[in-house]
Tab-separated table of C-alpha atoms in Angstrom:
chain	number	residue	atom	x	y	z
A	293	MET	CA	-282.389	29.383	32.540
A	294	GLN	CA	-286.002	29.599	34.157
A	295	SER	CA	-287.809	32.250	32.151
A	296	MET	CA	-291.042	34.913	33.350
A	297	ARG	CA	-294.644	33.737	33.351
A	298	LEU	CA	-296.193	36.009	31.405
A	299	PRO	CA	-299.700	36.513	33.484
A	300	SER	CA	-303.241	35.103	31.965
A	301	SER	CA	-304.028	38.368	31.253
A	302	ALA	CA	-301.392	38.760	28.654
A	303	SER	CA	-301.073	35.233	27.273
A	304	GLY	CA	-303.930	34.453	26.050
A	305	MET	CA	-303.726	31.028	26.753
A	306	ARG	CA	-306.158	30.953	30.073
A	307	SER	CA	-310.165	30.228	29.739
A	308	ALA	CA	-312.024	33.692	28.672
A	309	VAL	CA	-314.695	32.143	31.998
A	310	SER	CA	-311.227	32.120	34.311
A	311	ARG	CA	-312.810	31.823	37.954
A	312	ARG	CA	-309.942	35.900	38.629
A	313	PRO	CA	-308.524	37.761	36.942
A	314	ALA	CA	-305.435	37.908	36.711
A	315	ALA	CA	-302.534	39.841	37.718
A	316	GLN	CA	-300.676	42.176	35.662
A	317	VAL	CA	-296.851	41.166	35.060
A	318	ARG	CA	-294.866	41.712	38.272
A	319	ALA	CA	-292.840	44.742	36.318
A	320	PHE	CA	-296.329	46.446	36.609
A	321	LEU	CA	-295.816	46.380	40.253
A	322	PHE	CA	-293.980	48.724	40.982
A	323	THR	CA	-293.226	51.190	38.367
A	324	LYS	CA	-295.429	54.706	37.903
A	325	ASP	CA	-294.303	54.504	33.968
A	326	LYS	CA	-295.869	51.375	32.260
A	327	ALA	CA	-298.899	50.949	34.992
A	328	PRO	CA	-301.958	49.097	33.636
A	329	PRO	CA	-304.317	50.639	31.734
A	330	VAL	CA	-307.505	49.954	33.508
A	331	ALA	CA	-305.127	51.258	36.779
A	332	ALA	CA	-307.433	54.169	36.888
A	333	LYS	CA	-310.063	52.524	37.255
A	334	ARG	CA	-309.312	50.220	39.893
A	335	ILE	CA	-309.522	52.600	43.247
A	336	SER	CA	-312.286	55.377	43.515
A	337	ALA	CA	-311.215	58.589	43.941
A	338	LYS	CA	-312.722	59.521	46.633
A	339	GLN	CA	-311.099	57.478	48.396
A	340	THR	CA	-308.026	58.518	51.508
A	341	LYS	CA	-304.934	56.838	51.556
A	342	GLU	CA	-306.166	55.804	54.659
A	343	GLU	CA	-309.614	54.629	53.884
A	344	VAL	CA	-307.310	52.211	51.461
A	345	LEU	CA	-305.040	50.990	53.881
A	346	ALA	CA	-308.182	49.750	56.380
A	347	GLU	CA	-309.183	47.634	53.677
A	348	VAL	CA	-305.651	46.198	52.738
A	349	SER	CA	-305.594	45.419	56.923
A	350	THR	CA	-308.974	43.318	56.143
A	351	GLN	CA	-307.535	41.179	53.623
A	352	PHE	CA	-306.019	38.481	56.135
A	353	ASP	CA	-309.231	38.466	57.313
A	354	ARG	CA	-310.728	37.585	54.895
A	355	TRP	CA	-308.383	35.066	53.706
A	356	ASN	CA	-307.859	33.470	57.513
A	357	SER	CA	-312.201	33.014	57.183
A	358	ALA	CA	-311.289	31.107	53.795
A	359	LEU	CA	-309.201	28.903	55.906
A	360	ALA	CA	-311.981	27.777	58.345
A	361	THR	CA	-314.064	27.019	54.868
A	362	LEU	CA	-311.796	24.023	55.505
A	363	ASP	CA	-312.494	23.848	51.188
A	364	PRO	CA	-308.987	24.817	48.714
A	365	LYS	CA	-310.757	26.232	45.941
A	366	GLN	CA	-311.984	29.023	48.114
A	367	VAL	CA	-308.868	30.317	49.704
A	368	ALA	CA	-306.837	29.499	46.617
A	369	ALA	CA	-309.495	31.882	44.734
A	370	LEU	CA	-307.797	34.763	46.798
A	371	TYR	CA	-304.974	34.658	44.818
A	372	ALA	CA	-303.983	36.160	41.602
A	373	GLU	CA	-304.640	34.174	38.912
A	374	ASP	CA	-300.486	34.705	38.080
A	375	GLY	CA	-300.032	34.369	42.387
A	376	VAL	CA	-297.009	33.104	43.725
A	377	LEU	CA	-296.865	31.247	47.175
A	378	LEU	CA	-293.814	30.172	48.982
A	379	PRO	CA	-295.559	28.559	51.517
A	380	THR	CA	-294.402	28.028	55.514
A	381	VAL	CA	-293.745	24.337	55.205
A	382	SER	CA	-292.799	23.235	51.414
A	383	ASN	CA	-289.703	23.882	49.629
A	384	LYS	CA	-292.166	23.811	46.280
A	385	VAL	CA	-292.991	27.438	44.957
A	386	ARG	CA	-296.173	26.928	44.071
A	387	THR	CA	-296.782	29.816	41.471
A	388	SER	CA	-299.903	28.451	39.701
A	389	PRO	CA	-303.691	27.955	40.707
A	390	GLU	CA	-303.628	24.631	41.057
A	391	GLU	CA	-300.485	24.102	42.825
A	392	ILE	CA	-301.611	26.942	45.395
A	393	GLU	CA	-304.751	24.594	46.156
A	394	ALA	CA	-303.127	21.887	46.369
A	395	TYR	CA	-300.687	23.251	49.109
A	396	PHE	CA	-303.837	23.988	50.745
A	397	THR	CA	-305.768	21.231	50.484
A	398	ASN	CA	-303.257	19.669	52.602
A	399	PHE	CA	-302.757	22.485	55.065
A	400	LEU	CA	-306.777	22.454	55.459
A	401	THR	CA	-306.447	19.398	57.136
A	402	LEU	CA	-305.012	20.721	60.490
A	403	LYS	CA	-307.725	22.804	60.532
A	404	PRO	CA	-305.156	25.760	60.765
A	405	GLN	CA	-307.065	29.719	62.258
A	406	GLY	CA	-304.430	32.826	62.429
A	407	LYS	CA	-303.820	35.591	64.632
A	408	ILE	CA	-302.212	38.550	63.403
A	409	ASN	CA	-299.132	39.449	66.062
A	410	GLU	CA	-297.671	41.964	64.593
A	411	CYS	CA	-298.470	43.952	60.691
A	412	ASN	CA	-297.536	46.462	59.174
A	413	VAL	CA	-299.703	47.632	56.500
A	414	ARG	CA	-298.485	49.942	53.014
A	415	LEU	CA	-299.485	51.580	49.954
A	416	LEU	CA	-296.681	51.550	47.469
A	417	ALA	CA	-299.256	52.638	44.553
A	418	GLU	CA	-303.112	52.851	44.177
A	419	ASP	CA	-303.661	49.287	43.650
A	420	THR	CA	-301.107	47.581	45.729
A	421	ALA	CA	-299.834	47.246	48.958
A	422	ILE	CA	-298.224	44.515	51.607
A	423	ASN	CA	-298.918	43.567	54.686
A	424	SER	CA	-296.273	42.485	55.831
A	425	GLY	CA	-295.386	40.761	59.821
A	426	VAL	CA	-296.138	37.633	61.942
A	427	TYR	CA	-298.791	35.813	62.631
A	428	THR	CA	-299.837	32.955	64.360
A	429	PHE	CA	-301.854	29.736	63.793
A	430	ASP	CA	-303.548	27.546	65.836
A	431	LEU	CA	-303.694	23.687	64.341
A	432	VAL	CA	-304.886	20.233	65.433
A	433	LYS	CA	-302.757	17.691	64.905
A	434	ASP	CA	-302.421	14.104	65.695
A	435	ASN	CA	-305.814	15.364	67.340
A	436	LYS	CA	-303.776	17.214	69.764
A	437	PRO	CA	-303.577	21.448	69.924
A	438	ALA	CA	-300.774	23.093	68.371
A	439	LYS	CA	-299.535	26.728	68.318
A	440	VAL	CA	-296.901	27.111	64.896
A	441	GLN	CA	-296.032	31.026	64.622
A	442	ALA	CA	-294.549	32.384	61.396
A	443	ARG	CA	-293.357	35.913	59.583
A	444	TYR	CA	-295.244	36.747	56.627
A	445	SER	CA	-295.077	39.138	53.760
A	446	PHE	CA	-298.617	39.641	51.520
A	447	THR	CA	-298.731	41.200	48.391
A	448	TYR	CA	-301.851	42.451	47.352
A	449	LYS	CA	-303.035	44.393	43.307
A	450	ARG	CA	-306.219	45.280	42.927
A	451	LEU	CA	-307.438	44.495	39.553
A	452	ASP	CA	-310.068	45.350	37.248
A	453	ASP	CA	-313.058	43.850	39.966
A	454	GLY	CA	-312.124	45.893	42.270
A	455	GLN	CA	-311.384	43.291	44.453
A	456	TRP	CA	-307.878	42.973	46.521
A	457	TYR	CA	-306.107	39.076	45.259
A	458	ILE	CA	-302.675	38.276	46.487
A	459	VAL	CA	-300.303	38.575	43.771
A	460	ASP	CA	-297.092	37.523	45.964
A	461	HIS	CA	-297.282	34.777	49.991
A	462	HIS	CA	-293.888	34.529	51.478
A	463	SER	CA	-294.619	32.133	55.436
A	464	SER	CA	-291.448	30.994	57.273
A	465	GLY	CA	-291.220	30.089	59.723
A	466	MET	CA	-289.128	32.228	62.949
A	467	PRO	CA	-285.408	31.854	62.295
A	468	GLU	CA	-284.433	31.895	66.177
A	469	ILE	CA	-287.078	28.601	66.710
A	470	VAL	CA	-287.119	26.639	63.202
A	471	GLY	CA	-284.113	24.248	63.259
A	472	ASN	CA	-283.264	24.059	67.452
A	473	PRO	CA	-285.606	21.605	68.556
A	474	GLU	CA	-285.481	22.503	72.323
A	475	LEU	CA	-286.692	26.040	71.027
A	476	GLU	CA	-290.066	24.436	69.775
A	477	GLU	CA	-290.334	21.665	72.535
A	478	VAL	CA	-290.480	24.082	75.023
A	479	ALA	CA	-292.779	26.793	72.961
A	480	ASN	CA	-294.972	23.657	72.646
A	481	LEU	CA	-295.273	24.072	76.608
A	482	PHE	CA	-297.791	26.155	76.785
A	483	GLU	CA	-300.272	23.981	74.974
A	484	LEU	CA	-299.791	20.660	77.357
A	485	TRP	CA	-300.619	23.215	80.035
A	486	ASN	CA	-303.313	24.841	78.378
A	487	ALA	CA	-304.127	21.240	77.581
A	488	SER	CA	-304.550	20.713	81.073
A	489	LEU	CA	-306.767	22.921	82.281
A	490	GLN	CA	-309.609	21.548	79.495
A	491	THR	CA	-309.745	19.573	81.437
A	492	GLY	CA	-311.172	20.649	84.642
A	493	ASP	CA	-308.883	19.241	86.991
A	494	PRO	CA	-307.025	21.909	89.255
A	495	GLN	CA	-304.652	18.302	89.922
A	496	ASN	CA	-303.773	17.780	86.198
A	497	VAL	CA	-303.004	21.602	85.825
A	498	ALA	CA	-300.529	21.207	89.095
A	499	ALA	CA	-299.021	18.627	88.566
A	500	MET	CA	-297.058	20.356	85.327
A	501	TYR	CA	-295.936	22.313	88.008
A	502	GLY	CA	-292.119	20.785	89.475
A	503	PRO	CA	-290.637	20.221	93.071
A	504	GLY	CA	-290.526	23.743	94.770
A	505	ALA	CA	-292.511	25.906	92.176
A	506	VAL	CA	-293.604	29.193	92.545
A	507	LEU	CA	-296.590	30.535	90.676
A	508	LEU	CA	-297.876	34.687	91.151
A	509	PRO	CA	-300.840	34.070	89.572
A	510	THR	CA	-302.869	37.240	87.544
A	511	VAL	CA	-306.424	37.703	90.595
A	512	SER	CA	-304.681	36.858	93.735
A	513	ASN	CA	-302.380	38.498	95.751
A	514	LYS	CA	-301.263	35.780	97.489
A	515	VAL	CA	-297.866	34.143	95.717
A	516	ARG	CA	-297.787	29.433	96.230
A	517	THR	CA	-295.533	27.711	96.685
A	518	THR	CA	-296.179	24.681	96.808
A	519	THR	CA	-298.505	21.684	95.363
A	520	GLU	CA	-302.126	21.839	97.256
A	521	GLU	CA	-301.469	26.070	97.061
A	522	ILE	CA	-301.250	26.178	93.494
A	523	ALA	CA	-304.725	23.397	93.420
A	524	ASP	CA	-306.182	25.606	94.903
A	525	TYR	CA	-305.942	28.474	92.741
A	526	PHE	CA	-306.745	26.287	89.720
A	527	THR	CA	-309.550	24.933	91.630
A	528	ALA	CA	-311.499	28.983	91.260
A	529	PHE	CA	-309.637	29.692	88.333
A	530	LEU	CA	-311.083	26.968	86.293
A	531	LYS	CA	-314.380	27.949	87.150
A	532	LEU	CA	-314.191	30.096	84.514
A	533	LYS	CA	-313.706	27.443	81.688
A	534	PRO	CA	-310.150	29.104	80.951
A	535	PHE	CA	-308.862	28.708	77.314
A	536	GLY	CA	-305.302	30.414	76.837
A	537	LYS	CA	-304.021	31.793	73.899
A	538	ILE	CA	-300.586	32.761	73.004
A	539	ASP	CA	-299.845	36.503	71.233
A	540	ALA	CA	-296.916	37.227	71.864
A	541	SER	CA	-293.931	35.345	73.241
A	542	ASN	CA	-290.067	34.896	73.661
A	543	VAL	CA	-288.886	31.791	74.197
A	544	ARG	CA	-284.960	31.418	75.084
A	545	ILE	CA	-283.001	28.212	76.621
A	546	LEU	CA	-280.726	29.785	79.647
A	547	ALA	CA	-278.709	26.443	80.295
A	548	LYS	CA	-279.456	22.521	79.303
A	549	ASP	CA	-282.102	22.025	81.467
A	550	LEU	CA	-283.241	25.382	82.317
A	551	ALA	CA	-285.126	27.241	79.920
A	552	ILE	CA	-287.910	30.730	79.384
A	553	ASN	CA	-290.831	31.513	77.565
A	554	SER	CA	-292.365	35.480	78.332
A	555	GLY	CA	-294.814	37.464	76.707
A	556	VAL	CA	-298.581	38.191	75.867
A	557	TYR	CA	-301.480	35.804	76.911
A	558	THR	CA	-305.230	36.796	75.873
A	559	PHE	CA	-307.640	33.790	77.772
A	560	LYS	CA	-311.199	32.976	77.174
A	561	LEU	CA	-313.457	32.925	80.155
A	562	ASN	CA	-316.964	32.175	80.913
A	563	LYS	CA	-318.534	33.789	84.373
A	564	ASP	CA	-322.217	33.165	84.673
A	565	GLY	CA	-322.932	32.224	80.756
A	566	ASN	CA	-321.168	35.318	79.786
A	567	GLU	CA	-317.880	35.029	77.828
A	568	SER	CA	-315.226	37.081	78.063
A	569	LEU	CA	-311.162	38.623	77.085
A	570	VAL	CA	-308.362	38.876	78.957
A	571	GLN	CA	-305.003	40.092	78.321
A	572	ALA	CA	-302.345	39.656	80.485
A	573	ARG	CA	-298.409	39.055	80.361
A	574	TYR	CA	-296.462	35.813	81.500
A	575	SER	CA	-293.395	34.054	82.767
A	576	PHE	CA	-292.544	30.142	82.597
A	577	THR	CA	-289.136	29.409	83.786
A	578	TYR	CA	-289.256	25.466	83.481
A	579	LYS	CA	-286.602	23.091	84.310
A	580	LYS	CA	-286.037	19.535	83.386
A	581	PHE	CA	-286.404	16.547	85.944
A	582	ASP	CA	-285.527	12.972	84.997
A	583	GLY	CA	-285.676	14.109	81.236
A	584	LYS	CA	-289.017	16.164	81.041
A	585	TRP	CA	-289.336	20.218	81.582
A	586	MET	CA	-291.627	21.254	84.901
A	587	ILE	CA	-293.051	24.555	85.743
A	588	ILE	CA	-290.471	25.675	88.775
A	589	ASP	CA	-291.742	29.879	88.004
A	590	HIS	CA	-295.741	31.286	86.839
A	591	HIS	CA	-295.701	34.344	87.162
A	592	SER	CA	-298.619	36.371	85.200
A	593	SER	CA	-299.658	39.883	85.349
A	594	ALA	CA	-302.740	42.403	84.126
A	595	MET	CA	-301.331	44.598	82.008
A	596	PRO	CA	-299.976	47.601	83.083
A	597	GLU	CA	-302.087	49.934	80.676
A	598	SER	CA	-304.874	49.676	82.981
A	599	GLU	CA	-308.997	49.497	81.999
A	600	GLU	CA	-309.718	52.617	82.742
A	601	LYS	CA	-307.629	53.486	80.342
A	602	LYS	CA	-308.986	51.175	77.367
A	603	LEU	CA	-312.433	52.872	78.204
A	604	ALA	CA	-310.683	56.212	78.333
A	605	GLU	CA	-309.190	56.105	74.819
A	606	ILE	CA	-312.959	54.315	73.746
A	607	THR	CA	-314.232	57.504	74.632
A	608	ALA	CA	-312.291	59.455	73.561
A	609	LEU	CA	-313.263	57.799	70.137
A	610	PHE	CA	-316.425	60.334	70.241
A	611	ASP	CA	-314.191	63.647	70.875
A	612	LYS	CA	-312.306	62.250	67.599
A	613	TRP	CA	-315.439	61.971	65.540
A	614	ASN	CA	-316.935	64.735	66.882
A	615	ALA	CA	-313.938	67.743	65.884
A	616	ALA	CA	-314.277	65.289	62.321
A	617	LEU	CA	-317.719	67.150	62.243
A	618	GLN	CA	-316.341	70.423	63.293
A	619	THR	CA	-314.434	69.941	60.226
A	620	GLY	CA	-317.215	70.302	57.489
A	621	ASP	CA	-315.819	67.635	55.171
A	622	PRO	CA	-317.962	64.909	54.854
A	623	ALA	CA	-314.350	62.730	53.635
A	624	LYS	CA	-312.733	63.177	56.961
A	625	VAL	CA	-315.940	62.291	58.731
A	626	ALA	CA	-316.246	58.814	56.510
A	627	ALA	CA	-312.746	58.461	57.652
A	628	CYS	CA	-313.305	57.592	61.050
A	629	TYR	CA	-315.362	54.066	59.699
A	630	ALA	CA	-313.875	50.570	58.704
A	631	PRO	CA	-313.911	50.015	54.695
A	632	ALA	CA	-317.209	47.489	56.051
A	633	GLY	CA	-318.493	50.060	58.568
A	634	VAL	CA	-322.751	50.422	59.091
A	635	LEU	CA	-324.299	53.601	59.078
A	636	LEU	CA	-328.194	53.885	60.207
A	637	PRO	CA	-328.337	57.284	60.584
A	638	THR	CA	-331.445	59.361	63.260
A	639	VAL	CA	-332.883	61.289	59.759
A	640	SER	CA	-332.642	58.591	57.216
A	641	ASN	CA	-334.279	55.295	56.515
A	642	GLN	CA	-331.272	54.657	54.471
A	643	VAL	CA	-328.858	51.597	55.795
A	644	ARG	CA	-326.126	53.158	54.353
A	645	THR	CA	-323.271	50.113	54.051
A	646	THR	CA	-320.366	51.770	51.817
A	647	PRO	CA	-318.166	54.710	52.087
A	648	ALA	CA	-319.660	56.527	49.435
A	649	GLU	CA	-322.899	56.507	51.324
A	650	ILE	CA	-321.645	57.283	54.617
A	651	GLN	CA	-319.989	60.395	53.059
A	652	ASP	CA	-323.297	61.079	50.880
A	653	TYR	CA	-325.428	61.196	54.649
A	654	PHE	CA	-322.521	63.594	55.846
A	655	VAL	CA	-322.550	65.790	52.765
A	656	ALA	CA	-326.391	67.048	53.994
A	657	PHE	CA	-325.966	66.467	57.439
A	658	LEU	CA	-323.128	69.077	58.064
A	659	LYS	CA	-324.888	72.481	56.404
A	660	LEU	CA	-326.409	71.800	60.115
A	661	LYS	CA	-323.715	72.368	61.480
A	662	PRO	CA	-324.113	69.875	63.663
A	663	ASN	CA	-321.716	69.743	67.425
A	664	GLY	CA	-322.493	66.884	69.508
A	665	LYS	CA	-321.650	66.068	72.837
A	666	ILE	CA	-322.489	62.576	75.233
A	667	ASP	CA	-325.340	63.531	77.579
A	668	ASP	CA	-324.621	59.266	79.042
A	669	ALA	CA	-321.754	57.148	77.991
A	670	ASN	CA	-322.053	53.142	78.165
A	671	VAL	CA	-317.981	51.703	77.267
A	672	ARG	CA	-316.990	48.397	77.222
A	673	VAL	CA	-314.108	46.823	75.908
A	674	LEU	CA	-315.453	43.731	74.095
A	675	GLY	CA	-311.793	42.508	73.394
A	676	PRO	CA	-308.270	43.619	72.627
A	677	ASP	CA	-309.827	44.515	68.972
A	678	THR	CA	-313.636	45.559	70.067
A	679	ALA	CA	-315.494	48.000	71.734
A	680	ILE	CA	-318.999	49.681	72.365
A	681	ASN	CA	-320.096	53.024	73.586
A	682	SER	CA	-323.815	53.394	73.883
A	683	GLY	CA	-326.422	55.982	74.763
A	684	VAL	CA	-327.643	58.993	74.702
A	685	TYR	CA	-326.066	62.564	72.363
A	686	THR	CA	-327.313	65.731	71.625
A	687	PHE	CA	-326.213	67.826	68.867
A	688	ASP	CA	-325.765	71.824	68.521
A	689	LEU	CA	-327.455	72.147	64.466
A	690	VAL	CA	-328.280	75.071	62.969
A	691	VAL	CA	-331.394	74.750	61.116
A	692	GLU	CA	-333.133	77.811	58.537
A	693	GLY	CA	-330.605	80.529	60.202
A	694	ALA	CA	-331.772	79.625	63.793
A	695	PRO	CA	-329.895	77.461	66.178
A	696	THR	CA	-331.725	74.809	67.544
A	697	GLN	CA	-330.807	71.169	70.040
A	698	VAL	CA	-331.878	67.081	69.209
A	699	GLN	CA	-331.272	64.590	71.493
A	700	ALA	CA	-330.683	61.154	69.950
A	701	ARG	CA	-329.603	57.815	71.364
A	702	TYR	CA	-326.777	56.023	69.791
A	703	SER	CA	-324.741	53.022	69.652
A	704	PHE	CA	-320.954	52.866	68.154
A	705	THR	CA	-319.378	49.841	67.982
A	706	TYR	CA	-315.043	49.948	66.988
A	707	LYS	CA	-312.425	47.654	65.323
A	708	LYS	CA	-309.330	48.925	65.502
A	709	ILE	CA	-308.069	47.343	62.198
A	710	GLY	CA	-304.411	48.553	61.361
A	711	GLY	CA	-303.846	50.141	64.695
A	712	GLU	CA	-306.264	52.013	64.119
A	713	TRP	CA	-309.867	52.720	66.202
A	714	LEU	CA	-312.533	52.373	63.560
A	715	ILE	CA	-316.159	52.532	63.573
A	716	ILE	CA	-317.745	49.523	61.821
A	717	ASP	CA	-321.166	50.384	62.830
A	718	HIS	CA	-322.879	53.689	64.461
A	719	HIS	CA	-326.817	53.134	65.221
A	720	SER	CA	-328.185	56.621	65.758
A	721	SER	CA	-331.556	57.019	66.457
A	722	GLY	CA	-334.800	59.192	68.316
A	723	MET	CA	-335.889	59.552	71.280
A	724	PRO	CA	-338.738	57.260	71.588
A	725	GLU	CA	-340.615	58.882	74.177
A	726	LYS	CA	-341.238	61.645	72.184
A	727	VAL	CA	-341.848	59.361	69.046
A	728	VAL	CA	-344.142	57.563	70.577
A	729	LYS	CA	-346.105	61.235	71.393
A	730	VAL	CA	-345.200	62.881	67.460
A	731	LEU	CA	-347.322	59.385	66.542
A	732	GLU	CA	-349.908	59.499	68.610
A	733	LYS	CA	-351.051	63.010	67.705
A	734	GLU	CA	-350.851	61.443	63.686
A	735	LEU	CA	-352.929	59.384	65.612
A	736	VAL	CA	-355.398	61.292	67.274
A	737	ALA	CA	-355.382	63.091	64.349
A	738	VAL	CA	-356.233	60.201	61.318
């Protein structure tokens, strides 16, 4: 019978200079009547549930950044002292910092970089949360790029130092693909096609298409039905130096020598030195010819929610922020900013870098009863989860009982965190020509 491991904080056997705090006994994680005595210190009373959820959502990026260092110690340091890891490609349950570090020593040789495809973040208690869903890793195996999709569950606990740590991490292969070599083989065909794009040779790409193949490309109305026409399309497309990445896929074996992979992919493109991301839907139908899988039908189409709709969604975020101003509640305004959001306000030299500092600014500003209106906006979608709106806005204010108007320049940078657009950078500045005139008057007076 296996005994329960005590947390390091309770065992008294760990070094006092342990590299990170330990989580409490697991029985404490989900019970209100046995909460750790220090729990009340771990979360600010000013933090809303939405702010905590947004903060938890960023923990995956923190973990993924640690992977990018290729240092197993930095990855293992994100796990609580008594954290448990059930990894994707090992049957062994890792229950100590040393075992977790040893796992990542091997895993990091694949140079993994993860991306969440689907996430579900929930707050279980004021200092306990879980994020579960599906993620995909870009790996390098035998000097060849590969993708691996898996299901995940991260359980986090905020410890005495105020930081979130992983107390349980369970990662498992996709059940419909794992153990089915054919599905795995078909899923990897996209990587072979993407590798042919990297050669820059349209003939290499066209060679991935079988006899009688049909291509319905993303950015051309012409249906390509011959090898020559397919190569011609890629002659133009390859000038953009495309690099593709699958966001969501569905692989099915239709018959012994027939399969399909459909879903959503994103391409990084480079036009005139400017990089951009383009997302689209895809369907690859494959057929085996002489034992080799080849594309017989490739349909790629723009996302049906148009670019105009995305731009309208970003534009509407100002109205959401302005509506928060109308409540007169600084906490509601601060909730529009990401946990790591930065505010460079119009009438204060202090750069606000924490939710508390941002909220403090609006305590004073809201006394002026501001109501904003955009005069000139420039909205751009920089990626699937990043956008910016910059321009000029005017505020109606009440100063010492008298109505007044103030015009200023603004830049709002937004990031989608946990499915919600939040402000990660807000820079507001006075109109420069007016500021220069004021300075000139001061200099003349001197």
